[in-house]
Amino acid sequence: DAKTTQPTSMDCAEGRAANLPCNHSTISGNEYVYWYRQIHSQGPQYIIHGLKNNETNEMASLIITEDRKSSTLILPHATLRDTAVYYCIVRVARGTASKLTFGTGTRLQVTL
Amino acid sequence: NAGVTQTPKFQVLKTGQSMTLQCAQDMNHEYMSWYRQDPGMGLRLIHYSVGAGITDQGEVPNGYNVSRSTTEDFPLRLLSAAPSQTSVYFCASSSEREPRHLSYGYTFGSGTRLTVV
């Protein structure tokens, strides 16, 4: 699976959009981009995933560049409860070897 | 509620003791896995299973055994606990054959905090 690079930490004011970047320059054609978050030692929580098109769900939006070498997770209106470590993961498509490889993630601190 | 259940939530072991961390899911997921998380680090894969009767090693399998006799259960066994195995352990499951659905992602349990003294 491709390796990802994320900033160690970021701050965001409550109510503002939080934009979390991820570089995955060695991503291959059959690898998806996944985002998870982990709130204060709880189990990681799935947020969103995508292959090449931008995706949106009730939690967030995922913007993937045209060359797929980077992506951005957008929390449109961050709240204090969004304070967490966010992991960007790339992995092979479903139906094949199913392993999630986590890096160290980005610690997002949402402040008043 | 459907989900991944881990027991116990906390455990203290003496060096050399053995124990089994339990993981059960009621979502009929085929894929299950165990991760450990150490302070300041991401999650590292220990073992995983793509279905009953099938297991494979992850990134850090040494010192751990797993078995998958049923779809629902995926216990992790520590054969002879060592202080280096002090960590938080997470179990996760996923359905690999459902179409686009929220459970297409992985569902994690709430973790077992293990201390080996």
PDB file of C-alpha atoms in Angstrom:
ATOM      1  CA  ASP A   1       0.000   0.000   0.000  1.00  0.00           C
ATOM      2  CA  ALA A   2       1.139   3.532  -0.760  1.00  0.00           C
ATOM      3  CA  LYS A   3       2.667   5.646   1.973  1.00  0.00           C
ATOM      4  CA  THR A   4       0.975   8.846   3.092  1.00  0.00           C
ATOM      5  CA  THR A   5       2.355  12.087   4.510  1.00  0.00           C
ATOM      6  CA  GLN A   6       0.313  14.346   6.778  1.00  0.00           C
ATOM      7  CA  PRO A   7       1.164  17.363   8.918  1.00  0.00           C
ATOM      8  CA  THR A   8       1.660  16.470  12.551  1.00  0.00           C
ATOM      9  CA  SER A   9      -0.836  18.962  13.896  1.00  0.00           C
ATOM     10  CA  MET A  10      -3.270  21.700  12.896  1.00  0.00           C
ATOM     11  CA  ASP A  11      -5.512  24.199  14.644  1.00  0.00           C
ATOM     12  CA  CYS A  12      -8.932  25.382  13.548  1.00  0.00           C
ATOM     13  CA  ALA A  13     -11.387  27.855  15.028  1.00  0.00           C
ATOM     14  CA  GLU A  14     -14.804  26.509  15.863  1.00  0.00           C
ATOM     15  CA  GLY A  15     -17.313  27.157  13.080  1.00  0.00           C
ATOM     16  CA  ARG A  16     -14.623  27.443  10.444  1.00  0.00           C
ATOM     17  CA  ALA A  17     -13.804  24.856   7.809  1.00  0.00           C
ATOM     18  CA  ALA A  18     -10.984  22.499   8.692  1.00  0.00           C
ATOM     19  CA  ASN A  19      -8.897  21.472   5.683  1.00  0.00           C
ATOM     20  CA  LEU A  20      -6.620  18.521   6.354  1.00  0.00           C
ATOM     21  CA  PRO A  21      -4.095  17.718   3.604  1.00  0.00           C
ATOM     22  CA  CYS A  22      -2.574  14.375   2.728  1.00  0.00           C
ATOM     23  CA  ASN A  23       0.141  13.520   0.232  1.00  0.00           C
ATOM     24  CA  HIS A  24       0.169  10.093  -1.368  1.00  0.00           C
ATOM     25  CA  SER A  25       2.443  10.559  -4.359  1.00  0.00           C
ATOM     26  CA  THR A  26       3.055   6.823  -4.877  1.00  0.00           C
ATOM     27  CA  ILE A  27      -0.611   5.869  -4.999  1.00  0.00           C
ATOM     28  CA  SER A  28      -1.467   3.304  -7.644  1.00  0.00           C
ATOM     29  CA  GLY A  29      -4.516   3.085  -9.833  1.00  0.00           C
ATOM     30  CA  ASN A  30      -6.435   0.572  -7.742  1.00  0.00           C
ATOM     31  CA  GLU A  31      -5.853   2.210  -4.376  1.00  0.00           C
ATOM     32  CA  TYR A  32      -8.555   4.127  -2.569  1.00  0.00           C
ATOM     33  CA  VAL A  33      -8.010   7.045  -0.205  1.00  0.00           C
ATOM     34  CA  TYR A  34      -9.615   6.550   3.213  1.00  0.00           C
ATOM     35  CA  TRP A  35      -9.959   8.933   6.112  1.00  0.00           C
ATOM     36  CA  TYR A  36     -10.470   7.905   9.719  1.00  0.00           C
ATOM     37  CA  ARG A  37     -10.344   9.799  12.960  1.00  0.00           C
ATOM     38  CA  GLN A  38      -9.638   8.815  16.523  1.00  0.00           C
ATOM     39  CA  ILE A  39     -11.066  10.806  19.376  1.00  0.00           C
ATOM     40  CA  HIS A  40      -9.186  10.595  22.659  1.00  0.00           C
ATOM     41  CA  SER A  41      -8.114   6.930  22.644  1.00  0.00           C
ATOM     42  CA  GLN A  42     -11.435   5.645  21.367  1.00  0.00           C
ATOM     43  CA  GLY A  43     -11.473   3.255  18.430  1.00  0.00           C
ATOM     44  CA  PRO A  44     -10.877   4.905  15.056  1.00  0.00           C
ATOM     45  CA  GLN A  45     -13.988   6.056  13.251  1.00  0.00           C
ATOM     46  CA  TYR A  46     -14.481   5.813   9.508  1.00  0.00           C
ATOM     47  CA  ILE A  47     -15.156   9.192   7.870  1.00  0.00           C
ATOM     48  CA  ILE A  48     -15.061   8.919   4.100  1.00  0.00           C
ATOM     49  CA  HIS A  49     -13.255   7.322   1.192  1.00  0.00           C
ATOM     50  CA  GLY A  50     -12.800   7.888  -2.519  1.00  0.00           C
ATOM     51  CA  LEU A  51     -11.001   6.698  -5.617  1.00  0.00           C
ATOM     52  CA  LYS A  52     -10.685   9.673  -7.961  1.00  0.00           C
ATOM     53  CA  ASN A  53     -13.880  11.700  -7.756  1.00  0.00           C
ATOM     54  CA  ASN A  54     -14.614  14.163  -4.997  1.00  0.00           C
ATOM     55  CA  GLU A  55     -16.896  12.710  -2.356  1.00  0.00           C
ATOM     56  CA  THR A  56     -19.227  14.176   0.247  1.00  0.00           C
ATOM     57  CA  ASN A  57     -21.197  12.640   3.067  1.00  0.00           C
ATOM     58  CA  GLU A  58     -22.851  13.848   6.235  1.00  0.00           C
ATOM     59  CA  MET A  59     -19.520  14.147   8.022  1.00  0.00           C
ATOM     60  CA  ALA A  60     -17.077  15.590   5.518  1.00  0.00           C
ATOM     61  CA  SER A  61     -15.951  16.179   1.963  1.00  0.00           C
ATOM     62  CA  LEU A  62     -12.975  14.588   0.267  1.00  0.00           C
ATOM     63  CA  ILE A  63     -11.176  16.404  -2.519  1.00  0.00           C
ATOM     64  CA  ILE A  64      -8.730  14.326  -4.570  1.00  0.00           C
ATOM     65  CA  THR A  65      -6.428  16.030  -7.041  1.00  0.00           C
ATOM     66  CA  GLU A  66      -6.642  15.049 -10.680  1.00  0.00           C
ATOM     67  CA  ASP A  67      -3.295  13.229 -10.561  1.00  0.00           C
ATOM     68  CA  ARG A  68      -4.449  11.543  -7.303  1.00  0.00           C
ATOM     69  CA  LYS A  69      -1.157  12.323  -5.603  1.00  0.00           C
ATOM     70  CA  SER A  70      -2.796  14.308  -2.831  1.00  0.00           C
ATOM     71  CA  SER A  71      -6.134  14.839  -1.177  1.00  0.00           C
ATOM     72  CA  THR A  72      -7.829  17.113   1.327  1.00  0.00           C
ATOM     73  CA  LEU A  73     -10.401  16.229   3.949  1.00  0.00           C
ATOM     74  CA  ILE A  74     -12.770  19.105   4.634  1.00  0.00           C
ATOM     75  CA  LEU A  75     -14.865  19.435   7.777  1.00  0.00           C
ATOM     76  CA  PRO A  76     -17.119  22.306   6.701  1.00  0.00           C
ATOM     77  CA  HIS A  77     -18.008  23.686  10.130  1.00  0.00           C
ATOM     78  CA  ALA A  78     -15.630  22.336  12.723  1.00  0.00           C
ATOM     79  CA  THR A  79     -16.853  21.919  16.295  1.00  0.00           C
ATOM     80  CA  LEU A  80     -15.002  21.173  19.515  1.00  0.00           C
ATOM     81  CA  ARG A  81     -16.110  17.552  19.153  1.00  0.00           C
ATOM     82  CA  ASP A  82     -14.068  17.301  15.949  1.00  0.00           C
ATOM     83  CA  THR A  83     -10.855  17.573  17.964  1.00  0.00           C
ATOM     84  CA  ALA A  84      -9.138  14.283  17.142  1.00  0.00           C
ATOM     85  CA  VAL A  85      -6.290  12.610  15.289  1.00  0.00           C
ATOM     86  CA  TYR A  86      -7.119  12.248  11.607  1.00  0.00           C
ATOM     87  CA  TYR A  87      -5.597   9.456   9.572  1.00  0.00           C
ATOM     88  CA  CYS A  88      -5.254   9.406   5.816  1.00  0.00           C
ATOM     89  CA  ILE A  89      -4.808   5.897   4.457  1.00  0.00           C
ATOM     90  CA  VAL A  90      -4.482   4.470   0.984  1.00  0.00           C
ATOM     91  CA  ARG A  91      -5.198   0.852   0.333  1.00  0.00           C
ATOM     92  CA  VAL A  92      -6.032  -1.535  -2.436  1.00  0.00           C
ATOM     93  CA  ALA A  93      -9.559  -1.846  -3.716  1.00  0.00           C
ATOM     94  CA  ARG A  94     -12.057  -4.084  -1.979  1.00  0.00           C
ATOM     95  CA  GLY A  95     -12.053  -7.753  -2.742  1.00  0.00           C
ATOM     96  CA  THR A  96      -8.304  -8.014  -2.460  1.00  0.00           C
ATOM     97  CA  ALA A  97      -5.918  -8.206   0.476  1.00  0.00           C
ATOM     98  CA  SER A  98      -7.655  -6.093   3.068  1.00  0.00           C
ATOM     99  CA  LYS A  99      -5.193  -4.291   5.241  1.00  0.00           C
ATOM    100  CA  LEU A 100      -5.380  -0.803   6.616  1.00  0.00           C
ATOM    101  CA  THR A 101      -1.981   0.698   7.335  1.00  0.00           C
ATOM    102  CA  PHE A 102      -2.119   3.670   9.672  1.00  0.00           C
ATOM    103  CA  GLY A 103       0.499   6.380   9.924  1.00  0.00           C
ATOM    104  CA  THR A 104       0.782   8.863  12.774  1.00  0.00           C
ATOM    105  CA  GLY A 105      -1.976  11.141  11.446  1.00  0.00           C
ATOM    106  CA  THR A 106      -2.750  14.832  11.992  1.00  0.00           C
ATOM    107  CA  ARG A 107      -3.817  16.032  15.405  1.00  0.00           C
ATOM    108  CA  LEU A 108      -6.580  18.586  14.810  1.00  0.00           C
ATOM    109  CA  GLN A 109      -7.313  20.959  17.668  1.00  0.00           C
ATOM    110  CA  VAL A 110     -10.539  22.915  17.344  1.00  0.00           C
ATOM    111  CA  THR A 111     -10.597  25.993  19.546  1.00  0.00           C
ATOM    112  CA  LEU A 112     -13.186  28.568  20.609  1.00  0.00           C
TER     113      LEU A 112
ATOM    114  CA  ASN B   1     -26.628  -1.981  18.862  1.00  0.00           C
ATOM    115  CA  ALA B   2     -24.624  -3.655  16.101  1.00  0.00           C
ATOM    116  CA  GLY B   3     -20.908  -3.236  16.319  1.00  0.00           C
ATOM    117  CA  VAL B   4     -17.601  -4.620  17.509  1.00  0.00           C
ATOM    118  CA  THR B   5     -17.368  -5.655  21.153  1.00  0.00           C
ATOM    119  CA  GLN B   6     -14.043  -6.059  22.897  1.00  0.00           C
ATOM    120  CA  THR B   7     -13.464  -7.534  26.330  1.00  0.00           C
ATOM    121  CA  PRO B   8     -11.978  -6.823  28.756  1.00  0.00           C
ATOM    122  CA  LYS B   9     -11.604  -3.028  28.630  1.00  0.00           C
ATOM    123  CA  PHE B  10      -8.653  -3.046  31.008  1.00  0.00           C
ATOM    124  CA  GLN B  11      -6.215  -5.766  32.018  1.00  0.00           C
ATOM    125  CA  VAL B  12      -3.018  -5.989  34.037  1.00  0.00           C
ATOM    126  CA  LEU B  13      -0.793  -9.012  33.546  1.00  0.00           C
ATOM    127  CA  LYS B  14       2.442 -10.181  35.047  1.00  0.00           C
ATOM    128  CA  THR B  15       5.332 -10.978  32.748  1.00  0.00           C
ATOM    129  CA  GLY B  16       5.013 -14.526  31.451  1.00  0.00           C
ATOM    130  CA  GLN B  17       1.269 -14.831  31.954  1.00  0.00           C
ATOM    131  CA  SER B  18      -0.975 -15.699  29.053  1.00  0.00           C
ATOM    132  CA  MET B  19      -4.394 -14.341  28.264  1.00  0.00           C
ATOM    133  CA  THR B  20      -6.923 -13.945  25.480  1.00  0.00           C
ATOM    134  CA  LEU B  21      -8.429 -10.674  24.319  1.00  0.00           C
ATOM    135  CA  GLN B  22     -11.922 -11.223  23.011  1.00  0.00           C
ATOM    136  CA  CYS B  23     -13.460  -9.583  19.949  1.00  0.00           C
ATOM    137  CA  ALA B  24     -16.951 -10.210  18.620  1.00  0.00           C
ATOM    138  CA  GLN B  25     -18.986  -8.564  15.866  1.00  0.00           C
ATOM    139  CA  ASP B  26     -22.642  -9.041  14.987  1.00  0.00           C
ATOM    140  CA  MET B  27     -22.609  -7.502  11.510  1.00  0.00           C
ATOM    141  CA  ASN B  28     -21.741 -10.708   9.652  1.00  0.00           C
ATOM    142  CA  HIS B  29     -18.505  -9.108   8.518  1.00  0.00           C
ATOM    143  CA  GLU B  30     -16.013 -11.370   6.813  1.00  0.00           C
ATOM    144  CA  TYR B  31     -12.929  -9.350   7.587  1.00  0.00           C
ATOM    145  CA  MET B  32     -11.598  -8.897  11.125  1.00  0.00           C
ATOM    146  CA  SER B  33      -8.281  -7.633  12.395  1.00  0.00           C
ATOM    147  CA  TRP B  34      -6.294  -6.716  15.490  1.00  0.00           C
ATOM    148  CA  TYR B  35      -4.221  -3.556  15.914  1.00  0.00           C
ATOM    149  CA  ARG B  36      -2.065  -2.258  18.706  1.00  0.00           C
ATOM    150  CA  GLN B  37      -1.515   1.398  19.436  1.00  0.00           C
ATOM    151  CA  ASP B  38       1.405   2.685  21.444  1.00  0.00           C
ATOM    152  CA  PRO B  39       1.702   6.250  22.781  1.00  0.00           C
ATOM    153  CA  GLY B  40       2.246   8.810  20.045  1.00  0.00           C
ATOM    154  CA  MET B  41       2.077   6.223  17.303  1.00  0.00           C
ATOM    155  CA  GLY B  42      -0.508   5.173  14.813  1.00  0.00           C
ATOM    156  CA  LEU B  43      -2.113   1.763  14.775  1.00  0.00           C
ATOM    157  CA  ARG B  44      -0.046  -1.240  13.772  1.00  0.00           C
ATOM    158  CA  LEU B  45      -1.639  -4.364  12.365  1.00  0.00           C
ATOM    159  CA  ILE B  46      -1.003  -7.566  14.346  1.00  0.00           C
ATOM    160  CA  HIS B  47      -3.103 -10.235  12.614  1.00  0.00           C
ATOM    161  CA  TYR B  48      -6.088 -10.276  10.329  1.00  0.00           C
ATOM    162  CA  SER B  49      -8.645 -12.695   8.941  1.00  0.00           C
ATOM    163  CA  VAL B  50     -10.626 -12.588   5.704  1.00  0.00           C
ATOM    164  CA  GLY B  51     -13.087 -15.255   6.810  1.00  0.00           C
ATOM    165  CA  ALA B  52     -13.700 -18.163   9.150  1.00  0.00           C
ATOM    166  CA  GLY B  53     -10.755 -20.534   9.149  1.00  0.00           C
ATOM    167  CA  ILE B  54      -8.411 -18.037   7.470  1.00  0.00           C
ATOM    168  CA  THR B  55      -5.861 -15.899   9.292  1.00  0.00           C
ATOM    169  CA  ASP B  56      -2.710 -14.070   8.295  1.00  0.00           C
ATOM    170  CA  GLN B  57       0.042 -12.022   9.867  1.00  0.00           C
ATOM    171  CA  GLY B  58       0.185  -8.277   9.882  1.00  0.00           C
ATOM    172  CA  GLU B  59       3.029  -5.916  10.631  1.00  0.00           C
ATOM    173  CA  VAL B  60       3.804  -6.983  14.222  1.00  0.00           C
ATOM    174  CA  PRO B  61       2.618 -10.593  14.763  1.00  0.00           C
ATOM    175  CA  ASN B  62       5.345 -11.895  17.082  1.00  0.00           C
ATOM    176  CA  GLY B  63       4.092 -12.927  20.508  1.00  0.00           C
ATOM    177  CA  TYR B  64       0.465 -13.159  19.421  1.00  0.00           C
ATOM    178  CA  ASN B  65      -1.744 -15.947  18.122  1.00  0.00           C
ATOM    179  CA  VAL B  66      -5.195 -15.744  16.551  1.00  0.00           C
ATOM    180  CA  SER B  67      -7.868 -18.128  15.380  1.00  0.00           C
ATOM    181  CA  ARG B  68     -11.138 -17.650  13.509  1.00  0.00           C
ATOM    182  CA  SER B  69     -13.452 -20.572  14.106  1.00  0.00           C
ATOM    183  CA  THR B  70     -16.621 -18.520  13.525  1.00  0.00           C
ATOM    184  CA  THR B  71     -17.492 -15.428  11.523  1.00  0.00           C
ATOM    185  CA  GLU B  72     -18.424 -13.552  14.689  1.00  0.00           C
ATOM    186  CA  ASP B  73     -15.357 -14.069  16.890  1.00  0.00           C
ATOM    187  CA  PHE B  74     -11.676 -13.276  16.468  1.00  0.00           C
ATOM    188  CA  PRO B  75      -9.770 -13.745  19.747  1.00  0.00           C
ATOM    189  CA  LEU B  76      -6.183 -12.559  20.194  1.00  0.00           C
ATOM    190  CA  ARG B  77      -4.001 -14.668  22.435  1.00  0.00           C
ATOM    191  CA  LEU B  78      -0.854 -13.498  24.186  1.00  0.00           C
ATOM    192  CA  LEU B  79       1.244 -16.578  24.770  1.00  0.00           C
ATOM    193  CA  SER B  80       3.705 -15.224  27.323  1.00  0.00           C
ATOM    194  CA  ALA B  81       3.136 -11.565  28.109  1.00  0.00           C
ATOM    195  CA  ALA B  82       6.081  -9.171  28.018  1.00  0.00           C
ATOM    196  CA  PRO B  83       6.302  -5.512  29.083  1.00  0.00           C
ATOM    197  CA  SER B  84       6.769  -4.602  25.417  1.00  0.00           C
ATOM    198  CA  GLN B  85       3.199  -5.744  24.836  1.00  0.00           C
ATOM    199  CA  THR B  86       1.838  -3.000  27.057  1.00  0.00           C
ATOM    200  CA  SER B  87      -0.451  -1.174  24.663  1.00  0.00           C
ATOM    201  CA  VAL B  88      -4.015  -0.432  23.662  1.00  0.00           C
ATOM    202  CA  TYR B  89      -5.457  -3.125  21.437  1.00  0.00           C
ATOM    203  CA  PHE B  90      -8.182  -2.486  18.897  1.00  0.00           C
ATOM    204  CA  CYS B  91     -10.227  -4.992  17.000  1.00  0.00           C
ATOM    205  CA  ALA B  92     -11.828  -4.007  13.693  1.00  0.00           C
ATOM    206  CA  SER B  93     -14.184  -5.600  11.210  1.00  0.00           C
ATOM    207  CA  SER B  94     -15.326  -4.857   7.684  1.00  0.00           C
ATOM    208  CA  SER B  95     -17.611  -6.228   5.046  1.00  0.00           C
ATOM    209  CA  GLU B  96     -15.642  -6.484   1.858  1.00  0.00           C
ATOM    210  CA  ARG B  97     -18.506  -7.557  -0.320  1.00  0.00           C
ATOM    211  CA  GLU B  98     -21.206  -4.999   0.331  1.00  0.00           C
ATOM    212  CA  PRO B  99     -21.701  -2.270  -2.198  1.00  0.00           C
ATOM    213  CA  ARG B 100     -21.236   1.390  -1.328  1.00  0.00           C
ATOM    214  CA  HIS B 101     -22.390   1.652   2.277  1.00  0.00           C
ATOM    215  CA  LEU B 102     -21.116   3.198   5.464  1.00  0.00           C
ATOM    216  CA  SER B 103     -20.002  -0.201   6.720  1.00  0.00           C
ATOM    217  CA  TYR B 104     -17.759  -0.372   3.687  1.00  0.00           C
ATOM    218  CA  GLY B 105     -15.316   1.251   6.014  1.00  0.00           C
ATOM    219  CA  TYR B 106     -13.895  -0.487   9.021  1.00  0.00           C
ATOM    220  CA  THR B 107     -15.742  -0.577  12.347  1.00  0.00           C
ATOM    221  CA  PHE B 108     -13.491  -0.506  15.378  1.00  0.00           C
ATOM    222  CA  GLY B 109     -14.125  -1.679  18.891  1.00  0.00           C
ATOM    223  CA  SER B 110     -13.539   0.595  21.875  1.00  0.00           C
ATOM    224  CA  GLY B 111     -10.219  -1.006  22.744  1.00  0.00           C
ATOM    225  CA  THR B 112      -8.536  -3.044  25.479  1.00  0.00           C
ATOM    226  CA  ARG B 113      -5.911  -1.277  27.549  1.00  0.00           C
ATOM    227  CA  LEU B 114      -3.301  -3.867  28.543  1.00  0.00           C
ATOM    228  CA  THR B 115      -0.478  -3.337  31.017  1.00  0.00           C
ATOM    229  CA  VAL B 116       2.225  -5.950  31.511  1.00  0.00           C
ATOM    230  CA  VAL B 117       4.298  -5.555  34.654  1.00  0.00           C
TER     231      VAL B 117
END
